[in-house]
Amino acid sequence: MGKEEEITMERRRYPRIESLCLVSYTSKAEKVQKTAVSMARTINISTGGAGIEVYQPISCNSIMEMEISVMEDIFSVQGKVVHSRKLSNGNFMIGVSFDQLQEKLSSSVRDYP
């Protein structure tokens, strides 16, 4: 584990679970919708947030309204983008902090085979 990973793990309040889940989302900045409904996928998820791979840049502090699909369940969540970086494949990895803790969502992800 590298030093950067150790620091990131120390700052996280909720452990992340690696999981690929389908996400539909819109992003808003200053209460104005910035993107049409778009699709993405989670890379990891926790009770307090998620790492999501998106196909277009989304600015930090943007508000995300999302529906996350875990098996047959769909969870509607809202959160704020806390970091964003470009990936080598041209996509973007964003970190989203959920507005409210998502116990049922993270429990469903943990139970996912």
Coordinates of N, CA and C in Angstrom, one line a residue:
M1 N 0.9 -1.2 0.0 CA 0.0 0.0 0.0 C 0.9 1.2 0.0
G2 N 0.7 2.2 -0.9 CA 1.5 3.4 -1.0 C 1.0 4.4 0.0
K3 N 1.9 5.4 0.2 CA 1.6 6.4 1.2 C 0.3 7.2 0.9
E4 N 0.0 7.5 -0.4 CA -1.2 8.2 -0.7 C -2.4 7.3 -0.3
E5 N -2.4 6.0 -0.6 CA -3.5 5.2 -0.2 C -3.7 5.1 1.3
E6 N -2.6 5.1 2.1 CA -2.7 5.1 3.5 C -3.4 6.4 4.0
I7 N -3.0 7.5 3.5 CA -3.6 8.8 3.9 C -5.0 8.8 3.5
T8 N -5.4 8.4 2.3 CA -6.8 8.3 1.9 C -7.6 7.4 2.9
M9 N -7.1 6.2 3.2 CA -7.8 5.3 4.0 C -8.0 5.9 5.4
E10 N -7.0 6.7 5.9 CA -7.1 7.3 7.2 C -8.2 8.3 7.3
R11 N -8.4 9.1 6.2 CA -9.4 10.1 6.1 C -10.8 9.6 6.0
R12 N -11.0 8.4 5.5 CA -12.3 7.9 5.3 C -13.0 7.5 6.6
R13 N -14.2 7.9 6.7 CA -14.9 7.5 7.9 C -15.6 6.1 7.7
Y14 N -15.9 5.8 6.5 CA -16.7 4.6 6.2 C -15.9 3.8 5.2
P15 N -15.7 2.5 5.5 CA -14.9 1.7 4.5 C -15.6 1.5 3.2
R16 N -14.8 1.6 2.1 CA -15.4 1.4 0.8 C -15.4 -0.1 0.4
I17 N -16.4 -0.5 -0.4 CA -16.5 -1.8 -0.9 C -16.3 -1.7 -2.4
E18 N -15.4 -2.4 -3.0 CA -15.3 -2.4 -4.4 C -16.5 -3.1 -5.1
S19 N -17.2 -2.3 -5.9 CA -18.4 -2.9 -6.5 C -18.7 -2.1 -7.8
L20 N -19.1 -2.8 -8.8 CA -19.5 -2.2 -10.1 C -21.0 -2.2 -10.1
C21 N -21.6 -1.0 -10.0 CA -23.1 -0.8 -10.0 C -23.4 0.2 -11.1
L22 N -24.5 0.1 -11.8 CA -25.0 1.0 -12.8 C -25.5 2.2 -12.1
V23 N -25.2 3.4 -12.6 CA -25.7 4.7 -12.0 C -26.3 5.5 -13.1
S24 N -27.4 6.1 -12.9 CA -27.9 7.2 -13.8 C -27.9 8.4 -12.9
Y25 N -27.5 9.5 -13.6 CA -27.3 10.8 -12.8 C -27.6 12.0 -13.6
T26 N -27.8 13.1 -12.9 CA -27.7 14.5 -13.4 C -26.8 15.2 -12.4
S27 N -26.1 16.2 -12.9 CA -25.3 17.0 -12.0 C -25.8 18.5 -12.1
K28 N -25.7 19.2 -11.0 CA -26.2 20.5 -10.9 C -25.0 21.4 -10.2
A29 N -24.9 22.6 -10.7 CA -24.0 23.6 -10.1 C -24.9 24.8 -9.9
E30 N -24.8 25.3 -8.7 CA -25.6 26.5 -8.3 C -27.1 26.3 -8.7
K31 N -27.6 25.2 -8.4 CA -29.1 24.8 -8.6 C -29.5 24.8 -10.1
V32 N -28.5 24.8 -11.0 CA -28.8 24.7 -12.4 C -28.3 23.4 -12.9
Q33 N -29.2 22.6 -13.6 CA -28.8 21.3 -14.2 C -27.7 21.5 -15.2
K34 N -26.5 20.8 -15.0 CA -25.4 21.0 -15.9 C -25.3 19.8 -16.9
T35 N -25.9 18.7 -16.6 CA -25.8 17.5 -17.6 C -27.2 17.0 -17.8
A36 N -27.4 16.4 -18.9 CA -28.6 15.6 -19.2 C -28.5 14.3 -18.3
V37 N -29.5 13.6 -18.2 CA -29.4 12.3 -17.5 C -28.4 11.5 -18.2
S38 N -27.4 11.0 -17.5 CA -26.3 10.3 -18.1 C -26.1 9.0 -17.3
M39 N -25.3 8.1 -17.8 CA -25.0 6.8 -17.2 C -23.5 6.8 -16.8
A40 N -23.3 6.0 -15.7 CA -22.0 5.9 -15.1 C -21.9 4.5 -14.4
R41 N -20.8 4.3 -13.7 CA -20.7 3.1 -12.9 C -19.9 3.4 -11.7
T42 N -20.3 2.7 -10.6 CA -19.5 2.8 -9.4 C -18.2 2.0 -9.5
I43 N -17.2 2.5 -8.8 CA -16.0 1.7 -8.7 C -15.9 1.1 -7.3
N44 N -16.3 2.0 -6.4 CA -16.4 1.6 -5.0 C -17.5 2.4 -4.3
I45 N -18.0 1.9 -3.2 CA -19.2 2.5 -2.5 C -19.1 2.2 -1.0
S46 N -19.7 3.2 -0.3 CA -19.7 3.0 1.2 C -21.0 3.6 1.7
T47 N -21.2 3.6 3.0 CA -22.3 4.2 3.6 C -22.3 5.7 3.4
G48 N -21.2 6.3 3.3 CA -21.1 7.8 3.2 C -20.8 8.4 1.8
G49 N -20.4 7.5 0.8 CA -20.1 8.0 -0.5 C -19.7 7.0 -1.5
A50 N -19.3 7.4 -2.7 CA -18.9 6.5 -3.7 C -17.8 7.0 -4.6
G51 N -17.0 6.2 -5.2 CA -16.2 6.5 -6.3 C -16.9 6.1 -7.6
I52 N -17.1 7.0 -8.5 CA -17.9 6.8 -9.7 C -17.1 7.2 -11.0
E53 N -17.1 6.3 -11.9 CA -16.5 6.6 -13.2 C -17.5 7.1 -14.2
V54 N -17.2 8.4 -14.6 CA -18.2 9.1 -15.5 C -17.5 9.3 -16.9
Y55 N -18.2 9.7 -17.9 CA -17.7 9.9 -19.2 C -17.5 11.3 -19.6
Q56 N -17.8 12.2 -18.7 CA -17.6 13.6 -19.0 C -17.1 14.3 -17.7
P57 N -16.4 15.4 -17.8 CA -15.9 16.1 -16.6 C -17.1 16.7 -15.8
I58 N -17.0 16.5 -14.5 CA -17.9 17.1 -13.5 C -17.1 17.8 -12.5
S59 N -17.4 19.1 -12.3 CA -16.7 19.9 -11.3 C -16.9 19.6 -9.9
C60 N -15.8 19.8 -9.1 CA -16.0 19.7 -7.6 C -17.1 20.6 -7.1
N61 N -17.7 20.2 -6.1 CA -18.9 20.9 -5.5 C -20.2 20.8 -6.3
S62 N -20.2 20.2 -7.4 CA -21.4 19.9 -8.2 C -22.3 19.0 -7.3
I63 N -23.6 19.2 -7.4 CA -24.5 18.3 -6.7 C -24.9 17.2 -7.7
M64 N -24.9 16.0 -7.2 CA -25.3 14.8 -8.1 C -26.6 14.3 -7.6
E65 N -27.5 14.1 -8.4 CA -28.8 13.4 -8.1 C -28.6 12.0 -8.9
M66 N -28.6 10.9 -8.1 CA -28.3 9.6 -8.7 C -29.3 8.6 -8.4
E67 N -29.4 7.6 -9.3 CA -30.1 6.3 -9.0 C -29.1 5.3 -9.2
I68 N -28.8 4.5 -8.1 CA -27.8 3.4 -8.2 C -28.5 2.1 -8.1
S69 N -28.2 1.2 -9.1 CA -28.8 -0.1 -9.2 C -27.9 -1.1 -8.6
V70 N -28.5 -1.9 -7.6 CA -27.8 -3.0 -7.0 C -28.7 -4.2 -7.1
M71 N -28.4 -5.1 -8.0 CA -29.3 -6.3 -8.3 C -30.7 -5.7 -8.7
E72 N -31.7 -6.1 -8.0 CA -33.1 -5.6 -8.4 C -33.5 -4.3 -7.7
D73 N -32.6 -3.9 -6.8 CA -33.0 -2.6 -6.0 C -32.4 -1.4 -6.7
I74 N -33.1 -0.3 -6.6 CA -32.7 1.0 -7.1 C -32.7 2.0 -6.0
F75 N -31.6 2.6 -5.7 CA -31.5 3.6 -4.6 C -31.4 5.0 -5.1
S76 N -32.2 5.9 -4.7 CA -32.1 7.3 -5.1 C -31.3 8.0 -4.1
V77 N -30.2 8.6 -4.5 CA -29.3 9.3 -3.5 C -28.9 10.6 -4.1
Q78 N -28.5 11.5 -3.2 CA -28.0 12.8 -3.6 C -26.7 13.0 -2.9
G79 N -25.7 13.7 -3.6 CA -24.4 14.0 -2.9 C -23.7 15.1 -3.6
K80 N -22.5 15.4 -3.1 CA -21.7 16.4 -3.7 C -20.3 15.8 -4.1
V81 N -19.9 16.3 -5.3 CA -18.6 15.9 -5.8 C -17.5 16.5 -5.0
V82 N -16.6 15.7 -4.4 CA -15.6 16.2 -3.5 C -14.2 16.1 -4.2
H83 N -14.1 15.3 -5.2 CA -12.8 15.3 -6.0 C -13.1 14.8 -7.4
S84 N -12.3 15.1 -8.4 CA -12.5 14.7 -9.8 C -11.1 14.6 -10.4
R85 N -10.9 13.5 -11.2 CA -9.6 13.4 -11.9 C -9.8 12.7 -13.2
K86 N -9.0 13.0 -14.2 CA -9.1 12.3 -15.5 C -8.3 11.0 -15.4
L87 N -8.9 10.0 -16.0 CA -8.3 8.6 -16.0 C -7.6 8.4 -17.3
S88 N -6.7 7.5 -17.4 CA -5.9 7.2 -18.6 C -6.7 6.8 -19.8
N89 N -8.0 6.3 -19.5 CA -8.9 5.9 -20.6 C -9.7 7.0 -21.2
G90 N -9.5 8.2 -20.6 CA -10.2 9.4 -21.1 C -11.5 9.7 -20.3
N91 N -11.9 8.8 -19.4 CA -13.0 9.0 -18.6 C -12.6 9.8 -17.3
F92 N -13.5 10.0 -16.4 CA -13.2 10.7 -15.2 C -13.6 9.9 -14.0
M93 N -12.8 10.0 -12.9 CA -13.2 9.4 -11.6 C -13.6 10.5 -10.7
I94 N -14.8 10.4 -10.2 CA -15.2 11.4 -9.2 C -15.5 10.8 -7.9
G95 N -15.3 11.5 -6.8 CA -15.6 11.0 -5.5 C -16.8 11.8 -5.0
V96 N -17.9 11.1 -4.6 CA -19.1 11.8 -4.2 C -19.4 11.5 -2.8
S97 N -19.6 12.5 -2.0 CA -20.0 12.4 -0.6 C -21.5 12.5 -0.5
F98 N -22.2 11.4 0.0 CA -23.7 11.4 0.0 C -24.1 12.4 1.1
D99 N -25.3 13.1 0.8 CA -25.9 14.0 1.7 C -26.4 13.3 3.0
Q100 N -26.9 12.1 2.8 CA -27.3 11.3 4.0 C -26.6 9.9 3.9
L101 N -26.4 9.3 5.1 CA -25.8 8.0 5.2 C -26.7 7.0 4.5
Q102 N -26.2 6.1 3.7 CA -26.9 5.1 2.9 C -26.7 3.7 3.4
E103 N -27.2 3.4 4.6 CA -27.0 2.1 5.2 C -27.6 0.9 4.4
K104 N -28.8 1.1 3.9 CA -29.4 0.0 3.0 C -28.6 -0.2 1.8
L105 N -28.2 0.9 1.1 CA -27.4 0.8 -0.1 C -26.1 0.0 0.2
S106 N -25.3 0.4 1.2 CA -24.1 -0.3 1.4 C -24.3 -1.7 1.9
S107 N -25.4 -2.0 2.6 CA -25.7 -3.3 3.0 C -26.0 -4.2 1.8
S108 N -26.7 -3.6 0.8 CA -27.1 -4.4 -0.4 C -25.8 -4.7 -1.2
V109 N -24.9 -3.7 -1.3 CA -23.6 -3.9 -2.0 C -22.8 -5.0 -1.3
R110 N -22.7 -5.0 0.0 CA -22.0 -6.0 0.7 C -22.6 -7.4 0.5
D111 N -23.9 -7.5 0.4 CA -24.6 -8.8 0.2 C -24.5 -9.3 -1.3
Y112 N -24.2 -8.4 -2.2 CA -24.1 -8.7 -3.6 C -23.0 -9.8 -3.8
P113 N -23.4 -10.9 -4.6 CA -22.4 -12.0 -4.7 C -21.2 -11.6 -5.5

